[in-house]
PDB file of C-alpha atoms in Angstrom:
ATOM      1  CA  UNK A   1      16.566   4.588   5.267  1.00 67.00           C
ATOM      2  CA  UNK A   2      12.863   5.032   5.174  1.00 75.00           C
ATOM      3  CA  UNK A   3      10.359   6.722   7.441  1.00 86.00           C
ATOM      4  CA  UNK A   4       6.621   7.263   7.251  1.00 91.00           C
ATOM      5  CA  UNK A   5       4.409   9.549   9.300  1.00 94.00           C
ATOM      6  CA  UNK A   6       0.714   9.105   9.936  1.00 96.00           C
ATOM      7  CA  UNK A   7      -1.605  10.548  12.583  1.00 96.00           C
ATOM      8  CA  UNK A   8      -1.953   8.138  15.472  1.00 94.00           C
ATOM      9  CA  UNK A   9      -5.706   8.400  15.776  1.00 96.00           C
ATOM     10  CA  UNK A  10      -8.678   9.808  13.883  1.00 97.00           C
ATOM     11  CA  UNK A  11     -12.308   9.860  14.996  1.00 97.00           C
ATOM     12  CA  UNK A  12     -15.411  10.312  12.878  1.00 96.00           C
ATOM     13  CA  UNK A  13     -19.117   9.512  12.847  1.00 97.00           C
ATOM     14  CA  UNK A  14     -21.037   7.090  10.695  1.00 97.00           C
ATOM     15  CA  UNK A  15     -21.758   8.400   7.232  1.00 97.00           C
ATOM     16  CA  UNK A  16     -18.957  10.957   7.346  1.00 97.00           C
ATOM     17  CA  UNK A  17     -15.817  11.232   5.216  1.00 97.00           C
ATOM     18  CA  UNK A  18     -12.365  10.919   6.720  1.00 97.00           C
ATOM     19  CA  UNK A  19      -8.904  11.424   5.267  1.00 98.00           C
ATOM     20  CA  UNK A  20      -5.814   9.711   6.663  1.00 98.00           C
ATOM     21  CA  UNK A  21      -2.574  11.332   5.592  1.00 97.00           C
ATOM     22  CA  UNK A  22       0.819   9.760   5.124  1.00 97.00           C
ATOM     23  CA  UNK A  23       4.124  11.462   4.446  1.00 96.00           C
ATOM     24  CA  UNK A  24       7.187   9.452   3.673  1.00 94.00           C
ATOM     25  CA  UNK A  25      10.911   9.644   3.210  1.00 90.00           C
ATOM     26  CA  UNK A  26      12.657   6.959   1.259  1.00 83.00           C
ATOM     27  CA  UNK A  27      15.800   6.558  -0.759  1.00 77.00           C
ATOM     28  CA  UNK A  28      14.044   4.636  -3.481  1.00 78.00           C
ATOM     29  CA  UNK A  29      10.329   4.784  -4.113  1.00 82.00           C
ATOM     30  CA  UNK A  30       8.180   2.468  -6.146  1.00 83.00           C
ATOM     31  CA  UNK A  31       4.749   3.091  -4.699  1.00 89.00           C
ATOM     32  CA  UNK A  32       2.503   3.590  -1.689  1.00 92.00           C
ATOM     33  CA  UNK A  33       0.159   0.951  -0.323  1.00 93.00           C
ATOM     34  CA  UNK A  34      -2.604   1.051   2.240  1.00 95.00           C
ATOM     35  CA  UNK A  35      -3.575  -1.814   4.528  1.00 95.00           C
ATOM     36  CA  UNK A  36      -6.418  -2.180   6.995  1.00 96.00           C
ATOM     37  CA  UNK A  37      -6.091  -4.120  10.229  1.00 95.00           C
ATOM     38  CA  UNK A  38      -8.903  -4.822  12.659  1.00 96.00           C
ATOM     39  CA  UNK A  39      -8.014  -5.490  16.275  1.00 91.00           C
ATOM     40  CA  UNK A  40      -6.587  -8.966  16.604  1.00 88.00           C
ATOM     41  CA  UNK A  41      -6.723  -9.500  12.870  1.00 93.00           C
ATOM     42  CA  UNK A  42      -4.320  -9.643   9.984  1.00 95.00           C
ATOM     43  CA  UNK A  43      -3.596  -6.687   7.712  1.00 95.00           C
ATOM     44  CA  UNK A  44      -5.558  -6.727   4.481  1.00 95.00           C
ATOM     45  CA  UNK A  45      -4.680  -4.869   1.310  1.00 92.00           C
ATOM     46  CA  UNK A  46      -6.760  -1.830   0.389  1.00 94.00           C
ATOM     47  CA  UNK A  47      -4.996   0.025  -2.406  1.00 92.00           C
ATOM     48  CA  UNK A  48      -1.748   0.824  -4.174  1.00 91.00           C
ATOM     49  CA  UNK A  49      -0.553   3.969  -5.950  1.00 93.00           C
ATOM     50  CA  UNK A  50       2.530   3.997  -8.123  1.00 89.00           C
ATOM     51  CA  UNK A  51       1.666   7.141 -10.073  1.00 92.00           C
ATOM     52  CA  UNK A  52       0.383  10.541  -9.001  1.00 96.00           C
ATOM     53  CA  UNK A  53      -3.325  10.909  -8.694  1.00 96.00           C
ATOM     54  CA  UNK A  54      -6.395   9.332  -7.216  1.00 96.00           C
ATOM     55  CA  UNK A  55      -7.312   5.647  -7.257  1.00 93.00           C
ATOM     56  CA  UNK A  56     -10.883   4.804  -6.356  1.00 93.00           C
ATOM     57  CA  UNK A  57     -12.134   1.473  -5.075  1.00 88.00           C
ATOM     58  CA  UNK A  58     -15.695   1.638  -3.854  1.00 92.00           C
ATOM     59  CA  UNK A  59     -15.953   3.747  -0.721  1.00 95.00           C
ATOM     60  CA  UNK A  60     -12.171   3.976  -0.421  1.00 96.00           C
ATOM     61  CA  UNK A  61      -9.872   6.162  -2.487  1.00 96.00           C
ATOM     62  CA  UNK A  62      -6.134   6.671  -2.276  1.00 97.00           C
ATOM     63  CA  UNK A  63      -4.105   9.590  -3.522  1.00 97.00           C
ATOM     64  CA  UNK A  64      -0.408  10.028  -4.199  1.00 97.00           C
ATOM     65  CA  UNK A  65       1.814  13.022  -4.894  1.00 96.00           C
ATOM     66  CA  UNK A  66       5.343  11.820  -5.497  1.00 94.00           C
ATOM     67  CA  UNK A  67       6.752  15.341  -5.690  1.00 94.00           C
ATOM     68  CA  UNK A  68       5.424  16.033  -2.182  1.00 95.00           C
ATOM     69  CA  UNK A  69       6.208  12.524  -0.839  1.00 94.00           C
ATOM     70  CA  UNK A  70       2.639  12.477   0.369  1.00 95.00           C
ATOM     71  CA  UNK A  71      -0.411  10.343   0.083  1.00 97.00           C
ATOM     72  CA  UNK A  72      -3.755   9.900   1.718  1.00 98.00           C
ATOM     73  CA  UNK A  73      -6.520   7.388   2.134  1.00 98.00           C
ATOM     74  CA  UNK A  74     -10.041   8.717   1.843  1.00 98.00           C
ATOM     75  CA  UNK A  75     -12.886   6.764   3.375  1.00 97.00           C
ATOM     76  CA  UNK A  76     -16.410   7.818   2.451  1.00 97.00           C
ATOM     77  CA  UNK A  77     -19.795   6.895   3.866  1.00 97.00           C
ATOM     78  CA  UNK A  78     -18.131   5.620   6.995  1.00 97.00           C
ATOM     79  CA  UNK A  79     -19.531   2.517   8.619  1.00 97.00           C
ATOM     80  CA  UNK A  80     -18.946   1.129  12.088  1.00 96.00           C
ATOM     81  CA  UNK A  81     -17.027  -1.762  10.573  1.00 96.00           C
ATOM     82  CA  UNK A  82     -14.450   0.719   9.261  1.00 97.00           C
ATOM     83  CA  UNK A  83     -13.156   1.140  12.816  1.00 97.00           C
ATOM     84  CA  UNK A  84      -9.676  -0.311  12.468  1.00 97.00           C
ATOM     85  CA  UNK A  85      -6.048   0.658  12.088  1.00 96.00           C
ATOM     86  CA  UNK A  86      -4.869   1.851   8.712  1.00 97.00           C
ATOM     87  CA  UNK A  87      -1.255   1.569   7.639  1.00 95.00           C
ATOM     88  CA  UNK A  88       0.486   3.230   4.768  1.00 95.00           C
ATOM     89  CA  UNK A  89       3.485   1.356   3.416  1.00 92.00           C
ATOM     90  CA  UNK A  90       6.197   2.377   1.024  1.00 89.00           C
ATOM     91  CA  UNK A  91       7.297  -0.098  -1.577  1.00 80.00           C
ATOM     92  CA  UNK A  92      11.034   0.171  -1.297  1.00 74.00           C
ATOM     93  CA  UNK A  93      13.477  -0.026  -4.141  1.00 70.00           C
ATOM     94  CA  UNK A  94      15.754  -2.498  -2.478  1.00 62.00           C
ATOM     95  CA  UNK A  95      17.166  -5.772  -3.567  1.00 54.00           C
ATOM     96  CA  UNK A  96      13.659  -7.180  -3.326  1.00 54.00           C
ATOM     97  CA  UNK A  97      11.124  -5.167  -5.256  1.00 60.00           C
ATOM     98  CA  UNK A  98       8.265  -6.131  -3.020  1.00 64.00           C
ATOM     99  CA  UNK A  99       9.764  -5.049   0.265  1.00 74.00           C
ATOM    100  CA  UNK A 100       7.303  -2.902   2.156  1.00 82.00           C
ATOM    101  CA  UNK A 101       8.107  -0.444   4.929  1.00 86.00           C
ATOM    102  CA  UNK A 102       5.053   0.259   7.063  1.00 90.00           C
ATOM    103  CA  UNK A 103       4.094   3.350   9.002  1.00 90.00           C
ATOM    104  CA  UNK A 104       3.028   3.057  12.631  1.00 89.00           C
ATOM    105  CA  UNK A 105      -0.629   3.175  11.675  1.00 93.00           C
ATOM    106  CA  UNK A 106      -3.663   5.370  12.232  1.00 96.00           C
ATOM    107  CA  UNK A 107      -6.396   4.124  14.493  1.00 96.00           C
ATOM    108  CA  UNK A 108      -9.806   5.111  13.114  1.00 97.00           C
ATOM    109  CA  UNK A 109     -12.719   5.181  15.539  1.00 97.00           C
ATOM    110  CA  UNK A 110     -16.157   5.450  13.958  1.00 97.00           C
ATOM    111  CA  UNK A 111     -18.981   6.345  16.308  1.00 96.00           C
ATOM    112  CA  UNK A 112     -22.757   6.155  15.730  1.00 94.00           C
TER     113      UNK A 112
ATOM    114  CA  UNK B   1      -9.405 -16.152   4.716  1.00 85.00           C
ATOM    115  CA  UNK B   2      -6.269 -15.024   2.872  1.00 86.00           C
ATOM    116  CA  UNK B   3      -5.083 -18.547   2.083  1.00 93.00           C
ATOM    117  CA  UNK B   4      -1.926 -18.049   4.148  1.00 97.00           C
ATOM    118  CA  UNK B   5      -1.693 -20.317   7.164  1.00 97.00           C
ATOM    119  CA  UNK B   6       0.435 -19.884  10.256  1.00 98.00           C
ATOM    120  CA  UNK B   7       1.037 -22.194  13.169  1.00 97.00           C
ATOM    121  CA  UNK B   8       0.859 -22.059  16.057  1.00 97.00           C
ATOM    122  CA  UNK B   9      -1.715 -19.378  16.741  1.00 96.00           C
ATOM    123  CA  UNK B  10      -0.399 -18.744  20.240  1.00 97.00           C
ATOM    124  CA  UNK B  11       2.934 -19.550  21.830  1.00 97.00           C
ATOM    125  CA  UNK B  12       3.944 -18.964  25.420  1.00 97.00           C
ATOM    126  CA  UNK B  13       7.514 -19.620  26.410  1.00 97.00           C
ATOM    127  CA  UNK B  14      10.244 -18.509  28.779  1.00 97.00           C
ATOM    128  CA  UNK B  15      13.225 -16.247  28.331  1.00 97.00           C
ATOM    129  CA  UNK B  16      16.234 -17.965  26.857  1.00 97.00           C
ATOM    130  CA  UNK B  17      14.166 -20.500  24.957  1.00 97.00           C
ATOM    131  CA  UNK B  18      13.959 -21.142  21.218  1.00 98.00           C
ATOM    132  CA  UNK B  19      10.788 -21.368  19.149  1.00 98.00           C
ATOM    133  CA  UNK B  20       9.872 -22.027  15.529  1.00 98.00           C
ATOM    134  CA  UNK B  21       7.001 -20.349  13.752  1.00 98.00           C
ATOM    135  CA  UNK B  22       5.642 -21.906  10.609  1.00 98.00           C
ATOM    136  CA  UNK B  23       4.000 -20.381   7.549  1.00 98.00           C
ATOM    137  CA  UNK B  24       2.432 -21.862   4.436  1.00 97.00           C
ATOM    138  CA  UNK B  25       1.907 -19.358   1.616  1.00 96.00           C
ATOM    139  CA  UNK B  26      -1.051 -19.201  -0.728  1.00 95.00           C
ATOM    140  CA  UNK B  27      -0.999 -21.737  -3.490  1.00 93.00           C
ATOM    141  CA  UNK B  28       1.151 -20.377  -6.310  1.00 89.00           C
ATOM    142  CA  UNK B  29       2.861 -17.660  -4.293  1.00 92.00           C
ATOM    143  CA  UNK B  30       6.638 -17.847  -4.392  1.00 91.00           C
ATOM    144  CA  UNK B  31       7.471 -15.026  -1.984  1.00 91.00           C
ATOM    145  CA  UNK B  32       7.154 -15.195   1.764  1.00 94.00           C
ATOM    146  CA  UNK B  33       7.660 -12.264   4.122  1.00 94.00           C
ATOM    147  CA  UNK B  34       7.949 -12.169   7.879  1.00 96.00           C
ATOM    148  CA  UNK B  35       6.864  -9.204   9.991  1.00 96.00           C
ATOM    149  CA  UNK B  36       6.930  -8.428  13.687  1.00 96.00           C
ATOM    150  CA  UNK B  37       4.221  -6.301  15.278  1.00 94.00           C
ATOM    151  CA  UNK B  38       4.695  -5.235  18.867  1.00 90.00           C
ATOM    152  CA  UNK B  39       1.885  -3.779  20.949  1.00 80.00           C
ATOM    153  CA  UNK B  40       0.399  -0.713  19.275  1.00 67.00           C
ATOM    154  CA  UNK B  41       3.212  -0.638  16.762  1.00 73.00           C
ATOM    155  CA  UNK B  42       3.414  -0.870  13.044  1.00 79.00           C
ATOM    156  CA  UNK B  43       4.648  -3.852  11.136  1.00 89.00           C
ATOM    157  CA  UNK B  44       8.396  -4.275  11.159  1.00 91.00           C
ATOM    158  CA  UNK B  45       9.694  -6.117   8.142  1.00 90.00           C
ATOM    159  CA  UNK B  46      12.043  -8.902   9.123  1.00 94.00           C
ATOM    160  CA  UNK B  47      12.940 -10.928   6.058  1.00 93.00           C
ATOM    161  CA  UNK B  48      11.749 -12.057   2.635  1.00 92.00           C
ATOM    162  CA  UNK B  49      12.297 -15.316   0.786  1.00 93.00           C
ATOM    163  CA  UNK B  50      11.616 -15.948  -2.853  1.00 90.00           C
ATOM    164  CA  UNK B  51      11.462 -19.503  -4.148  1.00 91.00           C
ATOM    165  CA  UNK B  52      13.773 -20.769  -1.444  1.00 93.00           C
ATOM    166  CA  UNK B  53      16.303 -17.977  -1.469  1.00 93.00           C
ATOM    167  CA  UNK B  54      16.671 -14.980   0.798  1.00 92.00           C
ATOM    168  CA  UNK B  55      15.644 -11.870  -1.147  1.00 87.00           C
ATOM    169  CA  UNK B  56      15.571  -8.979   1.301  1.00 86.00           C
ATOM    170  CA  UNK B  57      16.438  -8.407   4.919  1.00 87.00           C
ATOM    171  CA  UNK B  58      15.021  -5.885   7.332  1.00 87.00           C
ATOM    172  CA  UNK B  59      15.791  -5.251  10.974  1.00 83.00           C
ATOM    173  CA  UNK B  60      16.066  -8.897  11.847  1.00 92.00           C
ATOM    174  CA  UNK B  61      18.054  -9.692  14.946  1.00 94.00           C
ATOM    175  CA  UNK B  62      20.961 -12.122  14.759  1.00 95.00           C
ATOM    176  CA  UNK B  63      19.077 -14.337  17.212  1.00 97.00           C
ATOM    177  CA  UNK B  64      16.375 -14.764  14.561  1.00 97.00           C
ATOM    178  CA  UNK B  65      16.706 -16.789  11.397  1.00 96.00           C
ATOM    179  CA  UNK B  66      14.393 -18.013   8.697  1.00 97.00           C
ATOM    180  CA  UNK B  67      14.299 -20.362   5.767  1.00 97.00           C
ATOM    181  CA  UNK B  68      11.996 -21.344   2.944  1.00 97.00           C
ATOM    182  CA  UNK B  69      11.734 -24.986   2.011  1.00 96.00           C
ATOM    183  CA  UNK B  70      11.307 -26.608  -1.430  1.00 95.00           C
ATOM    184  CA  UNK B  71       7.552 -26.889  -0.860  1.00 95.00           C
ATOM    185  CA  UNK B  72       7.633 -23.094  -0.267  1.00 95.00           C
ATOM    186  CA  UNK B  73       6.580 -23.162   3.349  1.00 96.00           C
ATOM    187  CA  UNK B  74       8.728 -21.045   5.611  1.00 98.00           C
ATOM    188  CA  UNK B  75       9.887 -21.163   9.191  1.00 98.00           C
ATOM    189  CA  UNK B  76      11.034 -18.349  11.438  1.00 98.00           C
ATOM    190  CA  UNK B  77      13.335 -19.417  14.241  1.00 98.00           C
ATOM    191  CA  UNK B  78      13.663 -17.221  17.304  1.00 98.00           C
ATOM    192  CA  UNK B  79      16.335 -18.121  19.831  1.00 97.00           C
ATOM    193  CA  UNK B  80      17.621 -16.845  23.178  1.00 97.00           C
ATOM    194  CA  UNK B  81      14.235 -15.247  23.612  1.00 97.00           C
ATOM    195  CA  UNK B  82      13.891 -12.040  25.567  1.00 96.00           C
ATOM    196  CA  UNK B  83      10.835 -10.359  27.064  1.00 95.00           C
ATOM    197  CA  UNK B  84      10.965  -7.764  24.298  1.00 94.00           C
ATOM    198  CA  UNK B  85      10.444 -10.436  21.662  1.00 96.00           C
ATOM    199  CA  UNK B  86       6.834 -10.777  22.757  1.00 96.00           C
ATOM    200  CA  UNK B  87       4.831  -9.706  19.730  1.00 96.00           C
ATOM    201  CA  UNK B  88       2.575 -10.767  16.900  1.00 96.00           C
ATOM    202  CA  UNK B  89       4.521 -12.364  14.096  1.00 97.00           C
ATOM    203  CA  UNK B  90       2.898 -12.251  10.688  1.00 97.00           C
ATOM    204  CA  UNK B  91       3.773 -14.098   7.572  1.00 97.00           C
ATOM    205  CA  UNK B  92       2.652 -12.785   4.206  1.00 96.00           C
ATOM    206  CA  UNK B  93       2.935 -14.129   0.697  1.00 94.00           C
ATOM    207  CA  UNK B  94       2.733 -12.737  -2.797  1.00 90.00           C
ATOM    208  CA  UNK B  95       3.099 -14.099  -6.269  1.00 83.00           C
ATOM    209  CA  UNK B  96       5.686 -11.450  -7.242  1.00 71.00           C
ATOM    210  CA  UNK B  97       5.848 -11.077 -10.995  1.00 64.00           C
ATOM    211  CA  UNK B  98       8.873  -8.969 -11.802  1.00 63.00           C
ATOM    212  CA  UNK B  99       8.565  -5.251 -11.090  1.00 61.00           C
ATOM    213  CA  UNK B 100       4.779  -5.138 -11.087  1.00 65.00           C
ATOM    214  CA  UNK B 101       3.248  -4.683  -7.666  1.00 69.00           C
ATOM    215  CA  UNK B 102       1.636  -7.694  -6.106  1.00 73.00           C
ATOM    216  CA  UNK B 103      -0.362  -7.271  -2.954  1.00 86.00           C
ATOM    217  CA  UNK B 104       0.796  -9.189   0.044  1.00 90.00           C
ATOM    218  CA  UNK B 105      -1.643 -11.578   1.674  1.00 93.00           C
ATOM    219  CA  UNK B 106      -1.187 -11.894   5.397  1.00 96.00           C
ATOM    220  CA  UNK B 107      -1.678 -14.928   7.549  1.00 97.00           C
ATOM    221  CA  UNK B 108      -3.555 -14.766  10.869  1.00 96.00           C
ATOM    222  CA  UNK B 109      -0.328 -14.346  12.829  1.00 97.00           C
ATOM    223  CA  UNK B 110       1.342 -16.095  15.732  1.00 97.00           C
ATOM    224  CA  UNK B 111       1.125 -14.359  19.085  1.00 97.00           C
ATOM    225  CA  UNK B 112       4.345 -14.998  20.985  1.00 97.00           C
ATOM    226  CA  UNK B 113       4.462 -14.323  24.703  1.00 97.00           C
ATOM    227  CA  UNK B 114       7.822 -14.572  26.446  1.00 97.00           C
ATOM    228  CA  UNK B 115       7.588 -14.792  30.231  1.00 96.00           C
TER     229      UNK B 115
END
């Protein structure tokens, strides 16, 4: 089976940097994704890491260490609109390559 | 707007009833995924269809079933509904080209309330 662990909540102030960690256990690993979900909204894709290292996309970066079964999402220059839930998801090596197993999410609260 | 549409947006029904949720994927996407999200919970993968055929199954209850039609839209059928089935149900689609990763685009969801 698969399991993912994330902190349930993180708070930060505008302009700060925050890191959301994700550790995972899976029998077959293809990659780690991050999705953002605002309250009442649909999840939207942020990033994907298949190889070790850092991927940067604007203010957001995502890191993966396959040997440690660990990844994180780094959000810089925080804005109020970044207040949302962030989910890591493992791309599972099952019968369907694109099957994603999601963590329970980290609620990020950005204050002025 | 992700390009994925779901109907209805809200559904209120009683225990024991049966409902059908509908999803139309983005133009060109062959894969459709269904997820359940209960209050303050993560997304639970239910089932995936690819070009009309079931591709992967998650923790989908036997009371639930799904199908993907030739025009690629998909329906999720929930029967003998229980209070615990109240949740947000999301559909997502992706183009899925072989082993390469394709991001999933989520629809706006259907909020099901079972009374």
